[in-house]
Tab-separated table of C-alpha atoms in Angstrom:
chain	number	residue	atom	x	y	z
A	1	ASP	CA	-4.373	20.396	2.893
A	2	GLY	CA	-2.188	18.810	0.062
A	3	GLY	CA	-3.755	15.196	-0.311
A	4	ILE	CA	-5.023	12.348	-2.994
A	5	THR	CA	-9.505	12.179	-3.250
A	6	GLN	CA	-10.259	9.130	-4.443
A	7	SER	CA	-14.298	8.982	-5.466
A	8	PRO	CA	-16.497	7.292	-5.443
A	9	LYS	CA	-16.160	5.740	-2.363
A	10	TYR	CA	-18.429	2.811	-3.051
A	11	LEU	CA	-19.650	1.845	-6.332
A	12	PHE	CA	-21.891	-0.762	-7.460
A	13	ARG	CA	-22.108	-1.976	-10.873
A	14	LYS	CA	-23.928	-4.338	-12.989
A	15	GLU	CA	-21.860	-7.802	-14.970
A	16	GLY	CA	-20.506	-6.450	-17.778
A	17	GLN	CA	-20.522	-2.227	-17.209
A	18	ASN	CA	-17.087	-0.062	-17.503
A	19	VAL	CA	-16.486	1.391	-14.321
A	20	THR	CA	-14.370	4.726	-14.106
A	21	LEU	CA	-12.581	5.394	-10.339
A	22	SER	CA	-11.411	9.030	-10.274
A	23	CYS	CA	-8.028	9.897	-8.247
A	24	GLU	CA	-7.165	13.280	-7.695
A	25	GLN	CA	-3.684	14.806	-6.103
A	26	ASN	CA	-2.714	18.205	-5.181
A	27	LEU	CA	0.720	16.795	-3.288
A	28	ASN	CA	2.075	18.200	-6.994
A	29	HIS	CA	4.038	14.367	-7.357
A	30	ASP	CA	5.367	13.210	-10.514
A	31	ALA	CA	4.351	9.389	-10.069
A	32	MET	CA	0.528	7.895	-9.302
A	33	TYR	CA	-0.100	4.298	-8.373
A	34	TRP	CA	-3.388	1.770	-8.828
A	35	TYR	CA	-3.199	-0.560	-6.572
A	36	ARG	CA	-5.859	-3.346	-5.603
A	37	GLN	CA	-6.621	-4.764	-2.247
A	38	ASP	CA	-8.237	-8.640	-1.803
A	39	PRO	CA	-8.522	-9.905	1.474
A	40	GLY	CA	-5.243	-12.182	2.365
A	41	GLN	CA	-3.460	-10.790	-0.450
A	42	GLY	CA	-2.111	-7.094	0.257
A	43	LEU	CA	-1.583	-4.735	-2.454
A	44	ARG	CA	-1.353	-5.608	-5.728
A	45	LEU	CA	0.099	-3.026	-8.401
A	46	ILE	CA	-2.483	-2.231	-11.386
A	47	TYR	CA	-0.658	0.470	-13.121
A	48	TYR	CA	1.446	3.311	-12.639
A	49	SER	CA	2.972	5.884	-14.064
A	50	GLN	CA	5.892	8.235	-13.751
A	51	ILE	CA	5.030	11.069	-15.563
A	52	VAL	CA	2.097	12.932	-17.763
A	53	ASN	CA	0.989	11.043	-20.940
A	54	ASP	CA	3.252	7.980	-19.910
A	55	PHE	CA	2.092	4.396	-17.982
A	56	GLN	CA	3.398	1.592	-17.375
A	57	LYS	CA	1.047	-1.673	-16.782
A	58	GLY	CA	1.961	-3.387	-13.030
A	59	ASP	CA	1.609	-7.043	-12.111
A	60	ILE	CA	-2.170	-7.285	-12.761
A	61	ALA	CA	-3.065	-4.955	-15.418
A	62	GLU	CA	-5.296	-7.164	-17.347
A	63	GLY	CA	-9.084	-5.847	-18.059
A	64	TYR	CA	-7.612	-2.560	-16.357
A	65	SER	CA	-7.074	1.092	-18.583
A	66	VAL	CA	-5.299	4.338	-17.387
A	67	SER	CA	-4.595	7.658	-18.059
A	68	ARG	CA	-2.392	10.409	-17.432
A	69	GLU	CA	-3.101	13.514	-19.648
A	70	LYS	CA	-2.689	15.788	-16.465
A	71	LYS	CA	-0.161	15.660	-13.473
A	72	GLU	CA	-3.017	15.719	-10.705
A	73	SER	CA	-5.314	13.259	-11.930
A	74	PHE	CA	-4.431	9.543	-12.870
A	75	PRO	CA	-8.187	7.683	-13.233
A	76	LEU	CA	-8.579	3.899	-13.645
A	77	THR	CA	-11.235	2.077	-15.970
A	78	VAL	CA	-12.080	-1.548	-14.805
A	79	THR	CA	-13.856	-2.558	-18.006
A	80	SER	CA	-15.870	-5.089	-18.351
A	81	ALA	CA	-13.276	-7.971	-19.686
A	82	GLN	CA	-11.537	-8.054	-15.996
A	83	LYS	CA	-13.452	-11.196	-14.668
A	84	ASN	CA	-13.281	-10.338	-10.960
A	85	PRO	CA	-13.402	-6.444	-10.524
A	86	THR	CA	-15.402	-6.981	-7.315
A	87	ALA	CA	-12.447	-5.007	-4.694
A	88	PHE	CA	-11.021	-2.227	-2.585
A	89	TYR	CA	-8.914	0.385	-5.360
A	90	LEU	CA	-6.271	2.745	-3.724
A	91	CYS	CA	-4.656	4.621	-5.688
A	92	ALA	CA	-1.824	6.381	-4.775
A	93	SER	CA	1.655	8.963	-5.704
A	94	SER	CA	5.406	9.583	-4.988
A	95	MET	CA	7.536	12.087	-5.899
A	96	GLY	CA	9.073	9.916	-8.591
A	97	GLN	CA	12.418	10.063	-9.452
A	98	GLY	CA	14.775	11.094	-7.468
A	99	GLY	CA	12.104	10.781	-4.149
A	100	THR	CA	12.820	8.040	-1.659
A	101	GLY	CA	9.796	6.169	-2.830
A	102	GLU	CA	7.566	6.727	0.304
A	103	LEU	CA	3.650	6.775	-1.225
A	104	PHE	CA	0.399	8.360	0.208
A	105	PHE	CA	-2.835	7.326	0.118
A	106	GLY	CA	-5.995	7.796	-0.982
A	107	GLU	CA	-8.876	6.438	1.375
A	108	GLY	CA	-9.657	3.804	-1.843
A	109	SER	CA	-12.975	2.825	-3.550
A	110	ARG	CA	-15.023	-0.372	-2.454
A	111	LEU	CA	-16.309	-1.827	-6.485
A	112	THR	CA	-18.727	-4.434	-6.153
A	113	VAL	CA	-20.441	-5.692	-9.581
A	114	LEU	CA	-23.648	-7.669	-8.618
B	1	ALA	CA	11.366	-13.397	-7.749
B	2	GLN	CA	10.998	-9.808	-5.677
B	3	SER	CA	8.634	-10.806	-2.486
B	4	VAL	CA	7.838	-9.623	0.622
B	5	THR	CA	6.831	-11.976	3.564
B	6	GLN	CA	4.443	-11.149	6.484
B	7	PRO	CA	4.585	-14.746	8.063
B	8	ASP	CA	1.747	-14.133	10.399
B	9	ILE	CA	-1.899	-13.363	9.556
B	10	HIS	CA	-3.407	-12.463	12.217
B	11	ILE	CA	-1.779	-11.378	15.849
B	12	THR	CA	-3.774	-11.358	19.161
B	13	VAL	CA	-2.247	-9.381	21.758
B	14	SER	CA	-3.554	-7.863	24.775
B	15	GLU	CA	-3.176	-4.054	25.910
B	16	GLY	CA	-0.364	-3.320	27.093
B	17	ALA	CA	1.381	-5.797	26.230
B	18	SER	CA	4.246	-5.803	23.524
B	19	LEU	CA	3.919	-6.579	20.048
B	20	GLU	CA	6.237	-7.680	17.067
B	21	LEU	CA	4.964	-8.074	13.678
B	22	ARG	CA	7.415	-10.497	11.395
B	23	CYS	CA	8.691	-9.134	7.956
B	24	ASN	CA	11.058	-11.139	5.888
B	25	TYR	CA	12.303	-9.922	1.973
B	26	SER	CA	14.061	-11.080	-1.107
B	27	TYR	CA	16.543	-8.696	-2.311
B	28	GLY	CA	20.218	-8.569	-3.594
B	29	ALA	CA	21.225	-4.845	-2.423
B	30	THR	CA	19.828	-2.994	0.227
B	31	PRO	CA	16.379	-2.020	-0.067
B	32	TYR	CA	14.014	0.843	0.819
B	33	LEU	CA	11.640	-0.346	3.707
B	34	PHE	CA	8.875	0.891	4.885
B	35	TRP	CA	6.262	-0.210	7.391
B	36	TYR	CA	2.281	0.836	6.752
B	37	VAL	CA	-0.720	0.783	8.969
B	38	GLN	CA	-4.080	0.165	7.367
B	39	SER	CA	-7.316	1.194	9.186
B	40	PRO	CA	-10.888	-0.615	8.062
B	41	GLY	CA	-12.376	0.553	4.562
B	42	GLN	CA	-9.485	3.665	4.929
B	43	GLY	CA	-6.409	3.849	3.020
B	44	LEU	CA	-2.824	3.366	3.907
B	45	GLN	CA	-0.999	5.584	6.698
B	46	LEU	CA	3.219	5.392	6.907
B	47	LEU	CA	4.401	4.585	10.014
B	48	LEU	CA	8.199	4.637	9.251
B	49	LYS	CA	11.169	3.725	7.157
B	50	TYR	CA	14.274	3.230	6.251
B	51	PHE	CA	16.879	3.715	4.035
B	52	SER	CA	20.278	3.782	5.482
B	53	GLY	CA	22.236	4.411	8.265
B	54	ASP	CA	21.038	3.391	11.824
B	55	THR	CA	19.389	0.480	11.798
B	56	LEU	CA	16.669	0.828	14.156
B	57	VAL	CA	14.451	3.769	13.574
B	58	GLN	CA	11.573	4.884	15.079
B	59	GLY	CA	8.358	5.934	13.548
B	60	ILE	CA	4.852	7.705	14.624
B	61	LYS	CA	2.236	5.932	17.459
B	62	GLY	CA	5.544	4.469	19.367
B	63	PHE	CA	7.016	2.460	16.891
B	64	GLU	CA	9.618	0.706	16.068
B	65	ALA	CA	11.520	-1.343	13.413
B	66	GLU	CA	14.883	-2.520	13.012
B	67	PHE	CA	16.596	-3.753	9.844
B	68	LYS	CA	18.710	-7.243	9.895
B	69	ARG	CA	20.409	-7.662	6.769
B	70	SER	CA	21.517	-10.792	8.034
B	71	GLN	CA	18.225	-12.171	7.796
B	72	SER	CA	16.751	-9.745	5.342
B	73	SER	CA	14.263	-9.499	8.208
B	74	PHE	CA	12.388	-5.591	8.790
B	75	ASN	CA	10.084	-6.368	12.122
B	76	LEU	CA	8.180	-3.832	13.404
B	77	ARG	CA	7.659	-3.301	17.957
B	78	LYS	CA	5.993	-1.930	19.901
B	79	PRO	CA	6.853	-2.061	23.893
B	80	SER	CA	2.990	-1.325	25.115
B	81	VAL	CA	0.032	-1.892	22.872
B	82	HIS	CA	-2.996	-0.001	22.711
B	83	TRP	CA	-6.442	-0.366	21.996
B	84	SER	CA	-6.368	2.256	18.905
B	85	ASP	CA	-3.313	-0.304	17.453
B	86	ALA	CA	-5.715	-2.321	16.200
B	87	ALA	CA	-5.835	-2.520	12.463
B	88	GLU	CA	-3.810	-4.149	9.436
B	89	TYR	CA	-0.008	-3.902	9.237
B	90	PHE	CA	1.730	-3.782	5.928
B	91	CYS	CA	5.679	-4.133	4.992
B	92	ALA	CA	6.757	-2.759	1.851
B	93	VAL	CA	9.939	-2.656	-0.036
B	94	GLN	CA	11.037	-0.623	-3.135
B	95	TYR	CA	12.270	-2.145	-6.389
B	96	GLY	CA	13.402	0.374	-8.225
B	97	ASN	CA	9.816	2.338	-9.353
B	98	LYS	CA	7.612	-0.304	-7.840
B	99	LEU	CA	6.827	-0.665	-4.209
B	100	VAL	CA	5.824	-4.481	-3.244
B	101	PHE	CA	4.177	-5.158	-0.094
B	102	GLY	CA	3.601	-8.156	2.173
B	103	ALA	CA	0.081	-9.969	2.385
B	104	GLY	CA	-0.521	-8.181	5.860
B	105	THR	CA	-0.888	-8.970	9.408
B	106	ILE	CA	-4.001	-8.382	10.910
B	107	LEU	CA	-3.514	-6.957	15.101
B	108	ARG	CA	-5.906	-7.530	17.384
B	109	VAL	CA	-6.552	-6.261	20.635
B	110	LYS	CA	-7.722	-7.836	23.673
B	111	SER	CA	-8.200	-5.721	27.097
């Protein structure tokens, strides 16, 4: 079945450690996205990528980094510079240019920094 | 600035009652509009979308939404709510390459 796989589902880390969240899709979508979700704030865009080897900052990119070396994969690193990293992180994909903008989401990764 | 407003943070309805969730947006042109639903601890699932044409769109699970250009609104409706509809609902608007989401409305269903 086609879809988006995020791992791990739950992650605990100590303050000051970098953490990498995995996102893989087999939908053959060009565009991929990372959102952060906090209670009462909806989804805020961290980074997005329209094509391989290219990505753009979203609204809250500070303290995060990404790479897009393969079409299927868009990992997110939460660095020690992110002041408040505890959150629910959602990865999504869409067809990209020429598509309708509809996003397909993974099941999310919950990061807790102790 | 581009924004999406969902004025109700929480809504509680009785099972079998009708439902309307409100969504307003700021955008000059006719936007692409979406409603997503999220169960606790899960990703988001698309309920319905509007791109053009008929302003009343039908979605999955018996939901519908109406686009009203004059009010910059895209409200979600369901004639009869089921207990399984309890979830968080997000309105979203496409601005260029990005989807901007509202803050969400949590729906509680009482029996």
